[in-house]
Each structure stands twice: as C-alpha cells, then as structure tokens.
Short mmCIF file of C-alpha atoms and ligand atoms in Angstrom, two decimals:
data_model
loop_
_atom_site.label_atom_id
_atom_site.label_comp_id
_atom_site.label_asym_id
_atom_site.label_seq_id
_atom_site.Cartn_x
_atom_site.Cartn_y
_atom_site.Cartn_z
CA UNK X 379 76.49 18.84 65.22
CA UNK X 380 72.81 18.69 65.55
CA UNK X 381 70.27 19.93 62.88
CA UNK X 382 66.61 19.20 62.21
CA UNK X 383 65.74 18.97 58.18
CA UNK X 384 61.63 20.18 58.16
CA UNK X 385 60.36 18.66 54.73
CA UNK X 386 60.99 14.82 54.20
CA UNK X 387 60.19 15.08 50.69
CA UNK X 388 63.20 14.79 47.84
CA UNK X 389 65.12 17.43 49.04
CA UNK X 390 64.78 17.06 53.12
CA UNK X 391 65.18 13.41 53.08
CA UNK X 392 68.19 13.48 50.84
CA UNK X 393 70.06 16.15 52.69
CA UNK X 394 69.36 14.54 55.93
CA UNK X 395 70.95 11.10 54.91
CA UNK X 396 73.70 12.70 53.41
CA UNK X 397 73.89 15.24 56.40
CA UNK X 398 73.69 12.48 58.89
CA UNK X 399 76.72 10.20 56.85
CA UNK X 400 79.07 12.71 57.23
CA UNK X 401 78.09 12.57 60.97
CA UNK X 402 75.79 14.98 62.11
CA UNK X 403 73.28 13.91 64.01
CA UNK X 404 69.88 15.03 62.33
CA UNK X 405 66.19 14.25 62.62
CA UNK X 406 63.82 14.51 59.63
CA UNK X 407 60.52 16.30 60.16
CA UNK X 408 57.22 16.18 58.29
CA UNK X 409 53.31 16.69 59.48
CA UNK X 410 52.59 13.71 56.79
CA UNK X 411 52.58 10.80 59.86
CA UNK X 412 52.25 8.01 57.90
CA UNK X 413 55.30 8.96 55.91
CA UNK X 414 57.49 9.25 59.20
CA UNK X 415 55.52 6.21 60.12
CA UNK X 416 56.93 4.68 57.00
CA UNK X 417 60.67 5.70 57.54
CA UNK X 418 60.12 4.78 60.83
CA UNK X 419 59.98 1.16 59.63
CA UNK X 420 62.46 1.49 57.27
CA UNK X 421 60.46 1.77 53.92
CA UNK X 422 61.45 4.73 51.75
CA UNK X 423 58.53 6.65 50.68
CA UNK X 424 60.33 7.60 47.28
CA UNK X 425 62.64 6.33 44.58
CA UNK X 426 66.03 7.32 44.85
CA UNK X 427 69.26 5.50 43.76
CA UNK X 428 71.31 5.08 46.86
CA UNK X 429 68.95 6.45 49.25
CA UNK X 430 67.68 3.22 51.10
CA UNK X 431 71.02 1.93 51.95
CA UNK X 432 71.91 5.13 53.14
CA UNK X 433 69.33 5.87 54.94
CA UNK X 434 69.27 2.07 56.82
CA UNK X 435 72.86 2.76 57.57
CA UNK X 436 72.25 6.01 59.26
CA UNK X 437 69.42 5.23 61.07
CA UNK X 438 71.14 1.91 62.12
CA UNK X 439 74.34 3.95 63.51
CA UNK X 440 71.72 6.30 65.66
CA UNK X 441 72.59 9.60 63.94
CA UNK X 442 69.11 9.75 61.74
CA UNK X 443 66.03 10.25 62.75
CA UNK X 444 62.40 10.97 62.19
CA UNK X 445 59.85 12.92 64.24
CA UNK X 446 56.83 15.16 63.42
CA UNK X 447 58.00 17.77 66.07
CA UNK X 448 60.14 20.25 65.44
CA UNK X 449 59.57 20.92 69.50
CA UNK X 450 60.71 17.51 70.12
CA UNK X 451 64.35 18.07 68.96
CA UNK X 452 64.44 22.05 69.11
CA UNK X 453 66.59 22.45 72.37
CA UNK X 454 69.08 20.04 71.28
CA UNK X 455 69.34 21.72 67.34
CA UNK X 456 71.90 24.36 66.42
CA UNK X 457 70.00 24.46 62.49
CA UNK X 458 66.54 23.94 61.35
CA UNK X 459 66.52 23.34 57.83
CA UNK X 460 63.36 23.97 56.24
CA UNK X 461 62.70 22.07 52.80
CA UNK X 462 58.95 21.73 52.43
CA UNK X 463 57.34 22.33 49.04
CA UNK X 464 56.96 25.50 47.26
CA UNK X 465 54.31 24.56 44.43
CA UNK X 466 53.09 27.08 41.84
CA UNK X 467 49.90 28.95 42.97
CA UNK X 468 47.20 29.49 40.95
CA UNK X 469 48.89 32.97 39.63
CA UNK X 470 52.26 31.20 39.16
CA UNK X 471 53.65 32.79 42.04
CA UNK X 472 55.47 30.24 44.59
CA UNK X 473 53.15 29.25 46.97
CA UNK X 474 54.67 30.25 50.40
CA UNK X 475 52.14 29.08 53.02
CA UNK X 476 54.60 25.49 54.18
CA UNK X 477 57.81 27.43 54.51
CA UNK X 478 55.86 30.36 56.56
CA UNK X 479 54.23 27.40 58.66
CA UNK X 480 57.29 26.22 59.40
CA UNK X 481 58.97 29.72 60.23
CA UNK X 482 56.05 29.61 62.80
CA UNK X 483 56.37 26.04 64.18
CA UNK X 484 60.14 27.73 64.65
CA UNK X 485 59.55 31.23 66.35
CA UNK X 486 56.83 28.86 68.63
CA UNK X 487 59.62 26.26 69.95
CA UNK X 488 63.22 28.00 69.87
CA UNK X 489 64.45 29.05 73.02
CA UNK X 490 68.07 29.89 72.22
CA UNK X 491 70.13 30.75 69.02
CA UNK X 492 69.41 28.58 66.28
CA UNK X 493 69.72 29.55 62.79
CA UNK X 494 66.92 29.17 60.30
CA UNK X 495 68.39 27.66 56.57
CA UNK X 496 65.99 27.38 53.85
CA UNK X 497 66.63 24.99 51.50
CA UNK X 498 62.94 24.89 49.70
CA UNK X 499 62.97 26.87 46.52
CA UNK X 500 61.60 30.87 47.51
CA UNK X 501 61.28 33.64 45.23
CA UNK X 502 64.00 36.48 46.42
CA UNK X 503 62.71 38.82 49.76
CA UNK X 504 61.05 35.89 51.10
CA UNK X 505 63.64 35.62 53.87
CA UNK X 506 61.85 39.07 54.72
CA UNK X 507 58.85 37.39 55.56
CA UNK X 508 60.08 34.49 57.41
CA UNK X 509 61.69 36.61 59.43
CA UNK X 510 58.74 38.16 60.24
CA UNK X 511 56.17 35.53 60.85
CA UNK X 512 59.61 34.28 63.15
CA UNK X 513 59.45 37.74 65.26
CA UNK X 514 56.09 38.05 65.42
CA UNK X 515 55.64 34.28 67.07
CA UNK X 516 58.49 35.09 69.63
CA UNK X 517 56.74 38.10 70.33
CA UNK X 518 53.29 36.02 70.65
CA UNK X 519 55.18 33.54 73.17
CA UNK X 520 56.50 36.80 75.33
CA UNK X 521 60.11 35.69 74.45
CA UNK X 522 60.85 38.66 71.58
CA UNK X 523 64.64 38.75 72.14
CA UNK X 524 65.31 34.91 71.73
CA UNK X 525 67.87 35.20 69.14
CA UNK X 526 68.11 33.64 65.80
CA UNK X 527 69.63 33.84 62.07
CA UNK X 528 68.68 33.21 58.84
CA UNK X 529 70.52 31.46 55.98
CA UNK X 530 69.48 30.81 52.48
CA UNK X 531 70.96 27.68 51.19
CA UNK X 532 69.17 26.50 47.97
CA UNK X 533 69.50 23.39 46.61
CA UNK X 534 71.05 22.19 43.23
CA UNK X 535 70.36 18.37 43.46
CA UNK X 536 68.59 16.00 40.15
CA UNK X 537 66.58 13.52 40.93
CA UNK X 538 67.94 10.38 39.27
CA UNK X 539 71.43 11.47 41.03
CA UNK X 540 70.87 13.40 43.85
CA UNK X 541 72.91 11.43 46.51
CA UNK X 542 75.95 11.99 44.04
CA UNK X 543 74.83 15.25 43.61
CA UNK X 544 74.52 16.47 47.19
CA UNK X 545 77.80 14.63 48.62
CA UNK X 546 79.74 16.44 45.58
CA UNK X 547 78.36 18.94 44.39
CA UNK X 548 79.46 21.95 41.75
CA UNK X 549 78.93 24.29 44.38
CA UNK X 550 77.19 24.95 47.44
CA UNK X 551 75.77 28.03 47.61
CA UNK X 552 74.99 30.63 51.12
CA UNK X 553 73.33 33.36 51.67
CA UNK X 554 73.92 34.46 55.43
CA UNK X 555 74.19 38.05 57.19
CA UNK X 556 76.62 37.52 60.34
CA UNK X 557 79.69 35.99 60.87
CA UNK X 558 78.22 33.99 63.49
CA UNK X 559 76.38 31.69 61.26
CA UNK X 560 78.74 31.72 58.48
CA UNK X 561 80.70 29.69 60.83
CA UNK X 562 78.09 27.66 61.39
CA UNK X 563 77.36 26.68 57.99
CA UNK X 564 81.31 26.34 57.51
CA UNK X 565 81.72 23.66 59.73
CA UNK X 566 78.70 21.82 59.11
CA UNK X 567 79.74 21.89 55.31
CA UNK X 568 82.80 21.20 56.09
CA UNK X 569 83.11 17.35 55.36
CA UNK X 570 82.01 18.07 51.83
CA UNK X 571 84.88 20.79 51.57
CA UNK X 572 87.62 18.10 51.74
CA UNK X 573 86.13 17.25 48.15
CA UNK X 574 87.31 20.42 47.35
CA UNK X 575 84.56 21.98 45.93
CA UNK X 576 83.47 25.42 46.49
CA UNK X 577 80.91 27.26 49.11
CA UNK X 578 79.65 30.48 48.02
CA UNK X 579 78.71 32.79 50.74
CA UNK X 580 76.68 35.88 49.07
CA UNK X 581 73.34 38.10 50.55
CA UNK X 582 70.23 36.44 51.09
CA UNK X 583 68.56 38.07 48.30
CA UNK X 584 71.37 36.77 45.57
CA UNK X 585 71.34 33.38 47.08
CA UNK X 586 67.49 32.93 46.70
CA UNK X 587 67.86 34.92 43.15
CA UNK X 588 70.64 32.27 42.16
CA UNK X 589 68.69 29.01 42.38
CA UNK X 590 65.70 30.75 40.17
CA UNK X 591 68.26 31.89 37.85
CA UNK X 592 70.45 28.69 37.70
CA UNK X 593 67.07 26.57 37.04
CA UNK X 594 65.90 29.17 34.33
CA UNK X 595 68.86 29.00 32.26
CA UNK X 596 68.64 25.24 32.35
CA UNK X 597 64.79 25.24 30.96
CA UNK X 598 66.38 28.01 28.52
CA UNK X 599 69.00 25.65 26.72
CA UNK X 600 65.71 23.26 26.56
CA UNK X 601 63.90 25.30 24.85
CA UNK X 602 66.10 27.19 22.76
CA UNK X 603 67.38 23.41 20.76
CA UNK X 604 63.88 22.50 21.08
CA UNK X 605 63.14 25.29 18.92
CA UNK X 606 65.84 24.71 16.55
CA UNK X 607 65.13 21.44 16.25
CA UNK X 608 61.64 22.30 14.91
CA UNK X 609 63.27 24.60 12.68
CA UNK X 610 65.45 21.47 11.78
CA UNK X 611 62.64 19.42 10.57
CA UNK X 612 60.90 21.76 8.61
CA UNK X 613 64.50 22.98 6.56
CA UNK X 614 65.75 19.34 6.32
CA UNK X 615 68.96 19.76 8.95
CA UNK X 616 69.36 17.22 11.34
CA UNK X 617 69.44 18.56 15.30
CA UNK X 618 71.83 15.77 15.98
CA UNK X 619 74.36 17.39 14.11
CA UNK X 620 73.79 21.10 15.11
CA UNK X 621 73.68 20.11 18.53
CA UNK X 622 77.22 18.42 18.56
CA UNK X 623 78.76 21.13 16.39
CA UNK X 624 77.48 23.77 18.58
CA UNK X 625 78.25 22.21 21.90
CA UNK X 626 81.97 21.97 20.52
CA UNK X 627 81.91 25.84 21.03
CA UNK X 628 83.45 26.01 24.47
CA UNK X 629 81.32 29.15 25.31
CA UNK X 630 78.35 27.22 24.37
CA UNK X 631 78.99 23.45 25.90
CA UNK X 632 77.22 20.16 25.02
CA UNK X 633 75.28 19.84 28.15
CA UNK X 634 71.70 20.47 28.57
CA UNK X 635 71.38 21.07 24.78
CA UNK X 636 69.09 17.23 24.02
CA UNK X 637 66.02 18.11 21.77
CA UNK X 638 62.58 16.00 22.83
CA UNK X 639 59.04 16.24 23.91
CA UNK X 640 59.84 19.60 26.48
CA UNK X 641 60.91 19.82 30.25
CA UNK X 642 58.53 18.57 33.02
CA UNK X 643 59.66 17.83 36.98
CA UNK X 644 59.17 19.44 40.00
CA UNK X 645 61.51 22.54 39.52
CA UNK X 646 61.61 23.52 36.09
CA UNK X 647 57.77 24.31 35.53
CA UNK X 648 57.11 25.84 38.37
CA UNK X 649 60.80 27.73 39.06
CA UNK X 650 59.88 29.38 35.60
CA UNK X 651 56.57 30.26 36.12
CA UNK X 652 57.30 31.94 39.42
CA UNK X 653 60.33 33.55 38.21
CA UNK X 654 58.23 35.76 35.46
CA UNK X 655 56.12 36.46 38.65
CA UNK X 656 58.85 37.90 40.63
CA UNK X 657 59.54 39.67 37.24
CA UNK X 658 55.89 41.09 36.96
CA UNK X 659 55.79 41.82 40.92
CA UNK X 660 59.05 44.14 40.14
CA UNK X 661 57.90 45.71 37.22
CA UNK X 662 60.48 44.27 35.13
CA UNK X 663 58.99 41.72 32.76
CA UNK X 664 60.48 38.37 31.76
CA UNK X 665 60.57 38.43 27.85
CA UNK X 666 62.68 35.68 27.42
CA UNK X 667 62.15 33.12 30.01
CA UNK X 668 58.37 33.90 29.46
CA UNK X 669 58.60 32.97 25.95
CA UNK X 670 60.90 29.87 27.76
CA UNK X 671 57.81 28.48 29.33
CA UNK X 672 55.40 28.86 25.87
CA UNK X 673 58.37 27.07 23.92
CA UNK X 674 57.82 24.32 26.36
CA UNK X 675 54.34 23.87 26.46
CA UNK X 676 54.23 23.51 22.66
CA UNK X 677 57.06 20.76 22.81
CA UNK X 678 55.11 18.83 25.47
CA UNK X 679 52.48 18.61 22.79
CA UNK X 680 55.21 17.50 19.98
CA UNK X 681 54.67 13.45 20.14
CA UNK X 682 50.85 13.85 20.64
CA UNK X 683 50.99 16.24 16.89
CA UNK X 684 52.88 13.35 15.48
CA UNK X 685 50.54 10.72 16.13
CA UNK X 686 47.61 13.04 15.32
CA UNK X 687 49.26 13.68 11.88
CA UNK X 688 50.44 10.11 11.16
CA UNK X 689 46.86 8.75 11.76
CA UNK X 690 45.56 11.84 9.90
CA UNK X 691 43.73 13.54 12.62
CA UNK X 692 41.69 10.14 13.72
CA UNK X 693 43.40 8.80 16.97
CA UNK X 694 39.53 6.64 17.72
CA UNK X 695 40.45 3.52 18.04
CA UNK X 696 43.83 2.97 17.67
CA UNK X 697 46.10 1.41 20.63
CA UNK X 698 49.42 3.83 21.43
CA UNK X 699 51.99 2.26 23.49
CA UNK X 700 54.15 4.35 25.95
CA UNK X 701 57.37 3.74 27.23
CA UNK X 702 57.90 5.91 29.82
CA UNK X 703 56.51 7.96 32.35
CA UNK X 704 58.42 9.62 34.58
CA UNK X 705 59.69 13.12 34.00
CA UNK X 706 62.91 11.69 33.54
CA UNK X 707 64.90 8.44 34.15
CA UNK X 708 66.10 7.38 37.66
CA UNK X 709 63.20 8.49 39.66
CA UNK X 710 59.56 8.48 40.13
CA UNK X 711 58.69 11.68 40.17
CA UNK X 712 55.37 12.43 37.27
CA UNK X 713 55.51 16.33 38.58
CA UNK X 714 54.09 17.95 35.03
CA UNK X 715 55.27 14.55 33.07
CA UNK X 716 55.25 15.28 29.29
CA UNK X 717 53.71 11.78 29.73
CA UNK X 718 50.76 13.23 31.41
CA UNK X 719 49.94 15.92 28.77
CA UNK X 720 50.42 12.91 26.25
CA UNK X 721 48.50 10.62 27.62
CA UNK X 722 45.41 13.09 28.67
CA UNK X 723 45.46 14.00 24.68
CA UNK X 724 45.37 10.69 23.42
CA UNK X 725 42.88 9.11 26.12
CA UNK X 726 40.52 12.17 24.71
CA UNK X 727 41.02 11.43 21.50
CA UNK X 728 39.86 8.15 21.43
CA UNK X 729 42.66 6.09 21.79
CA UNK X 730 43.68 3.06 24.16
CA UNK X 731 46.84 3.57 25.64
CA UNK X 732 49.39 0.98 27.21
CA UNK X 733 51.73 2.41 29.63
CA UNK X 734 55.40 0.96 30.49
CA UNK X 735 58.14 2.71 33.33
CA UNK X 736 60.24 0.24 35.14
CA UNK X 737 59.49 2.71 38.45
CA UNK X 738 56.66 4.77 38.03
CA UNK X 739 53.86 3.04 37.74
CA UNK X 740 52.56 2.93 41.10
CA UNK X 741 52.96 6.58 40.46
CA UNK X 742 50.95 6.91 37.09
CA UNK X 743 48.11 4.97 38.92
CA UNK X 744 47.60 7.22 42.03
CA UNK X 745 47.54 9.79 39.31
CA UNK X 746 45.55 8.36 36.49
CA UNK X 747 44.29 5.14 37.97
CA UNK X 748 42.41 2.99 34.85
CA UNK X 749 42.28 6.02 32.38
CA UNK X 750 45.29 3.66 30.70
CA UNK X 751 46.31 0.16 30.64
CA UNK X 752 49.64 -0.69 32.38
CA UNK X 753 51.71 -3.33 30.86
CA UNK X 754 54.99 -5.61 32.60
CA UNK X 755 57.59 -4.21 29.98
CA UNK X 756 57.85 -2.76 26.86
CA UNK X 757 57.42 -5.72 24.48
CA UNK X 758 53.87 -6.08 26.41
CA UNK X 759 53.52 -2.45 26.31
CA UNK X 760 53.93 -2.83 22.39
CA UNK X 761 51.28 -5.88 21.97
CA UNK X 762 48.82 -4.59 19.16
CA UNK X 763 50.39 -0.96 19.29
CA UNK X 764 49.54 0.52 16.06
CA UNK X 765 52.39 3.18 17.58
CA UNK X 766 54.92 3.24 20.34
CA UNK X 767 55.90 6.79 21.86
CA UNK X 768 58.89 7.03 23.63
CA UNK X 769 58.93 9.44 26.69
CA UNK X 770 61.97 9.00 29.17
CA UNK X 771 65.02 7.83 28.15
CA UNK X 772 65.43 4.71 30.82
CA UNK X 773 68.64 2.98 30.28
CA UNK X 774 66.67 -0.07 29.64
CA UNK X 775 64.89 1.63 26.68
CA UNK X 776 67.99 2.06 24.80
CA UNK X 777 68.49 -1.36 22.67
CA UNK X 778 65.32 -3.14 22.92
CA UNK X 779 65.14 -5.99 20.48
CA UNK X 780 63.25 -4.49 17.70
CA UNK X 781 62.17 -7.94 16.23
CA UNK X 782 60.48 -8.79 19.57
CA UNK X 783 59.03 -5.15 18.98
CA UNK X 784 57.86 -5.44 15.71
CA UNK X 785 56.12 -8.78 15.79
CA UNK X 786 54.26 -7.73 18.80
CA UNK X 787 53.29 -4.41 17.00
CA UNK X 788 50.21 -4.32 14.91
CA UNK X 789 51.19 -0.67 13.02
CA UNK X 790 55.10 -0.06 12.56
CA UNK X 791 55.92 2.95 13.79
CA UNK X 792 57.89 4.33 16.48
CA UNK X 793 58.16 8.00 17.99
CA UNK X 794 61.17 9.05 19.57
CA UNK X 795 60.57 11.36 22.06
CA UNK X 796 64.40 12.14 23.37
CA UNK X 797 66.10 11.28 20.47
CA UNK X 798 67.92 7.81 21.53
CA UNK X 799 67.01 5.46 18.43
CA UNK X 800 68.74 5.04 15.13
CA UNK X 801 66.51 4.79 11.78
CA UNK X 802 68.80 2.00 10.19
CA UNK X 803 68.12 -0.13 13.41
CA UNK X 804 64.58 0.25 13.42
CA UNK X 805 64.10 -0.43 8.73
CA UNK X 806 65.88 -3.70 9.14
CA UNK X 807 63.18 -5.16 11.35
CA UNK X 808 60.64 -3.26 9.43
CA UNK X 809 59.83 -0.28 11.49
CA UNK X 810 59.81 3.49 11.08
CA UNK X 811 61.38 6.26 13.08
CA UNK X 812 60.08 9.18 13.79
CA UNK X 813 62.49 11.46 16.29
CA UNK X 814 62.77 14.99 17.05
CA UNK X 815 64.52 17.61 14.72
CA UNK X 816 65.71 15.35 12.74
N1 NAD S 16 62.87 17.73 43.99
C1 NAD S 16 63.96 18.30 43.52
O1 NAD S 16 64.63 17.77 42.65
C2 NAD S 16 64.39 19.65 44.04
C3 NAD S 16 65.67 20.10 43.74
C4 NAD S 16 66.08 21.33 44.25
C5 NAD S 16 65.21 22.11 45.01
N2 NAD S 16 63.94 21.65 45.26
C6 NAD S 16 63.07 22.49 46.08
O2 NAD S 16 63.05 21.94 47.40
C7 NAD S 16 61.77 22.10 47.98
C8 NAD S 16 61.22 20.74 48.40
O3 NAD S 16 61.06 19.97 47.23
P1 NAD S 16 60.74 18.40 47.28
O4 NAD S 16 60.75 17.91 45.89
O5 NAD S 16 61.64 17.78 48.30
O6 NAD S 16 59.24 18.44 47.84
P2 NAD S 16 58.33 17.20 48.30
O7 NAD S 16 56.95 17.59 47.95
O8 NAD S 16 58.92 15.94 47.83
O9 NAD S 16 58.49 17.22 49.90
C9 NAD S 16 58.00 18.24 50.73
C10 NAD S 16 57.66 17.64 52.09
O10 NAD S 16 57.34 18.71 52.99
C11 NAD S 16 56.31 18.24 53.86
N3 NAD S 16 55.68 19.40 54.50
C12 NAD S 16 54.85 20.33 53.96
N4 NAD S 16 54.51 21.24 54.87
C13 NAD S 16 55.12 20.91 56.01
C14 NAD S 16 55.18 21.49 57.30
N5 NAD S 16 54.53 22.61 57.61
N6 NAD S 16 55.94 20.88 58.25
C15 NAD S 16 56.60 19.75 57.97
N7 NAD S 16 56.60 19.16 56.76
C16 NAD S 16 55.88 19.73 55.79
C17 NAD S 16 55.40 17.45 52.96
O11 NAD S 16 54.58 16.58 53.68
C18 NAD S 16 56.44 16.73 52.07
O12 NAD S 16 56.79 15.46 52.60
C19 NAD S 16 60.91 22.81 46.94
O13 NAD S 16 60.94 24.20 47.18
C20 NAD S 16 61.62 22.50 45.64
O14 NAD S 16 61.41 23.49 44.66
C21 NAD S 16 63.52 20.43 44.81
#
C-alpha cells in the first residue's frame, strides 16, 4: 500500500514510521523544508523513544520517505493522511486553517480515488468543511467528478510512548461513510489487527466527537483528585491514600487519578478549551469540563503558592531550583508546561531560577532563552537553592542522593510537584517535604 502522512510533527512522523514498518510504503509531508531537510539527513527533529531507529530502518529499507509535495507522490497514493496542527485560536476554538490547507493542496493534485483520513485533532462537522474546500478545488481545476472519501481516524498516542502506543494500541478508532474505504482502512490496519486489538468503525461525526471526549475525561480525572487533594491538605487526609482506596473501586480504576501541579501538553489544554467551544457553538454549555479547565489553571499555580507562602510573600532574591521541564517525562514537548507558568511567576517575582530536564532544555531555551539559568543535572540545579521544585516526574528524578542535595542546597526545602518523594527520606538528610494533598 501507498499513503502520504501531511504533518511531520508528533503525530505524522510517528504514524508514518510505524505505517511504513509494517510495510507500507509512505512519504511524510510538511511545508517546514528545513525539517524534511533534517529527516532527509537522518536527524530527528523531535524526541521520541524508539523513533530514530525506526525511522533509520525504514528509510534504509526504501519504504519511508520525505517530500514537501503532496503532488509529488499523489498519483501513486491510495490515502492522504492529514496530521498538521490544530492549535487553540484566540476564542479557544480549534484553529482549522492547516487541515483546510491541506484539504486544498488535496482537491488541487488528486486525479483519481484517494481517500482523505484525518488524523489531526478537529472539533465534530469539520469533515463538512473539508469536504468542501475539497469540492470546491476540483471544481476550480475543471475536474468536479474526480472521486474521493473521507475518513476520520483520530489519534490516541502519549508522547513519552507513542511508538508502543501506535503499534498496539487500545483501540483504533474510524469514522468512514462507504464500504469502499472501510476496506481500505481494513487492510491498511490490518497488520496491527493480528495484535488483536480492536478497530471501531462509527460516523464521522462520533469519531471526531470521540477523541474530544476521550481527552476530556482524561483532564477530568486530573482535575477532579487535584481538587480533592486540596481538600486533603486543608482537612489533614492524605491524597495518597484516597487515591489508592478509590482506584481499588473497579468502576473507578487507579489510572489517571496522580495529584500534582495540573495538566499541560499539546492535547489536553487546548482539546478542552475547544471542546466547551463546540459546546457554546451548539448551544449546549460545558459545565463540567469548563469548570475542568479553571481546576487546572489554579493547580498550575499550586508550587508557585507554595514558595510564595514559605518565603512569606517575598520571592526577591532568593534562588529556586527546577527539576523539570517538560510537560511530562519521555519527551520534549513544553506545549503549556506547568514549568512555564512556574517559572514566568517566579522570574517576576524576583527570583533567580536554575533549570534541570535531561531532554528539554534546548527546548526551554528557544522558549525562554536567558530569562533562567540552565544547570548539567540536578545536584547543579540545586547549588545555592534556597528551594527545589519538582515538575516532571523523570525516572532519573526518583532517588536522587539527598545528601549530595542537601549540601549543595543553601535553604532545605523541597516541593514535590507529582508526588514521587517520601518525607522520612528527605528528614534524615535534613530536608523538608512539601508534596501535594498530602
Ligand atoms: N502530540 C500528541 O501527542 C498528539 C496526540 C494525539 C493527537 N494529536 C493531534 O494531532 C495533530 C498534530 O499534532 P502534533 O503534535 O503532531 O503537531 P506538530 O505541531 O508536532 O506537527 C504538525 C506539523 O504539521 C506541519 N504543517 C502545518 N501546516 C501544514 C501544511 N499545510 N502542509 C504540510 N504540513 C503542515 C507543521 O510544519 C508541523 O511539522 C493535532 O491536531 C493534535 O491535536 C497530537
């Protein structure tokens, strides 16, 4: 089979190495040259576990490729994926204007049936107007009854695990109309079949309704323990515990229920935020994912209030260490970082702050350049820290030697962001913790 992926970002590159190492033969499109430049020469523009070897391997055996013409490759594809970037607009609404470029850039090069799959996030009816700016380009080109097909085919993948993630996932999930390309998503999904999980073929509208859904009762579990766990540390419970005992309940599950300092990434945010559009569009307000989003704002503010508070509302001068800045472990990614909204406080407050993430700091420097200082681990990070703030819960951050800590430190506390320390750890070398909820 032959499909292009439009979008080499997190999504469109991932797909189209896993795609491609099951066998199909598929070229990755973006208008950003110098990142198809990049793949070209091998490097890979983001951090993925997995991903470069996979993607060397596939390019090596001549079934991956990358191009920044769709009209280069269009009479040999049967599927054009398209899985560019749907940021929030300045209303919250998903900003549509890359997916209806590329349902242009399609209607302008197709010249036989070829099915159109979006993969980008969409709020629900927006296959309604791809399908139109598709139409109305075939009709611009004097071609109007070239036919083609549209599939919805959102994606579930984390960063931090998406290769895992997209060769076995929970479920894959289709929205298609005809037969036709039902079959054609069958049998290019088929590979991932013999895994045994399950393909859900549903309307168009429920397919793109399920990924905003899916993601919102995700960022709902966040918020709803982050709100007990404030509860927790005003009443004297400990969210630990609640957490555990209610994720015993097999209705409820354990998953998704980890108090810290509120949901950031890519999806969440702005999946939320355009999901009480939709709601507002349709007359049908979102009371409780709305009240989702405020939840979360509030927590990302959590670790800043306890440093305010423990240095009594004078942050001038004092040095805060950070360890952490991506939105979570395993990738890169500082898309609405609680780090950010920690940092940006604390910088304005007066403080000097010393940054540590064993992947993102190329990252936190194309963002915030010199506005902090960026240390080689976290026992530099912690040099003359009158506090260290934990942010993302690296692996690496889990059992630091809290001597080494300590001595470095010139203050003695430590806030834990996510939850991952243990108080009696920290008092025998001398140092206080101060987590969530607890
Ligand atoms: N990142 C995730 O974890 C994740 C998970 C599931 C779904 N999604 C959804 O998938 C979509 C893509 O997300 P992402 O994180 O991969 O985005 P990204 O920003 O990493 O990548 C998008 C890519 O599209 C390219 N692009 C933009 N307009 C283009 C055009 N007209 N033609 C060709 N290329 C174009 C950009 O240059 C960029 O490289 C979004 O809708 C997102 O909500 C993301």
């Amino acid at each position: 089979m032959n499909v292009a992926i439009v979008g080499t970002g997190y999504v469109g590159l991932v797909s189209g190495a896993c795609f491609s190492e099951v066998g199909v033969d598929v070229t990755c499109i973006d208008i950003d040259a110098a990142k198809i430049e990049r793949l070209r020469r091998g490097e890979i523009p983001i951090y993925e576990p997995g991903l470069a070897e996979l993607v060397e391997r596939n390019v090596a055996a001549g079934r991956l490729h990358f191009s920044t013409s769709l009209a280069e490759v269009a009479s040999k594809v049967e599927i054009v994926f398209c899985a560019v970037g749907t940021p929030s607009d300045e209303d919250g609404s998903a900003d549509l204007s890359h997916v209806l470029a590329v349902a242009r850039d399609f209607g302008d090069v197709i010249d036989r049936y070829t099915l159109f799959v979006t993969k980008s996030t969409v709020p629900v009816g927006t296959h309604r107007l791809v399908q139109r700016e598709i139409e109305e380009r075939l009709r611009l080109r004097g071609c109007p009854d070239t036919p083609f097909e549209l599939a919805s085919n959102p994606e579930f993948l984390k960063e931090g695990a998406a290769i895992k993630d997209f060769m076995s996932p929970d479920r894959v999930v289709i929205g298609i109309a005809s037969d036709r390309g039902r079959k054609l998503m069958e049998r290019l999904y088929r590979p991932f079949l013999l895994n045994n999980f399950r393909v859900m073929f549903m309307d168009l509208a429920s397919a793109e309704m399920t990924k905003y859904a899916a993601n919102a009762m995700l960022a709902t579990r966040i918020s709803f323990i982050n709100e007990i766990a404030n509860l927790c540390e005003k009443v004297g419970a400990d969210v630990n515990a609640v957490r555990t005992a209610i994720g015993a309940d097999a209705r409820i599950g354990g998953k998704f229920l980890y108090p810290g300092c509120g949901y950031g990434g890519s999806c969440f945010p702005k999946d939320v935020r355009a999901l009480i559009r939709t709601g507002e569009e349709n007359g049908c307000p979102m009371k409780v994912i709305s009240a989702v989003e405020a939840v979360n704002e509030h927590q990302k503010t959590v670790v800043f209030r306890k440093l305010y508070e423990l240095f009594d509302g004078n942050l001038r001068g004092r040095t805060i260490a950070i360890w952490g800045l991506a939105f979570k472990p395993e990738t890169d990614d500082m898309r609405c970082a609680p780090s950010l909204e920690v940092i940006t406080r604390l910088v304005e407050a007066g403080a000097t702050v010393r940054v540590f993430d064993p992947v993102a700091m190329a990252e936190c420097r194309r963002r915030i350049a010199d506005a902090v200082t960026y240390a080689s681990d976290i026992y530099d990070a912690a040099i003359d820290a009158d506090a260290v703030a934990l942010l993302t819960e690296w692996k690496q951050f889990r059992l630091p030697s809290w001597a080494v800590v300590a001595r470095a430190m010139k203050g003695n506390t430590i806030i834990d962001g996510r939850n991952i320390y243990q108080s009696a750890d920290l008092e025998a070398n001398g140092l206080k913790l101060i987590s969530i909820g607890r």
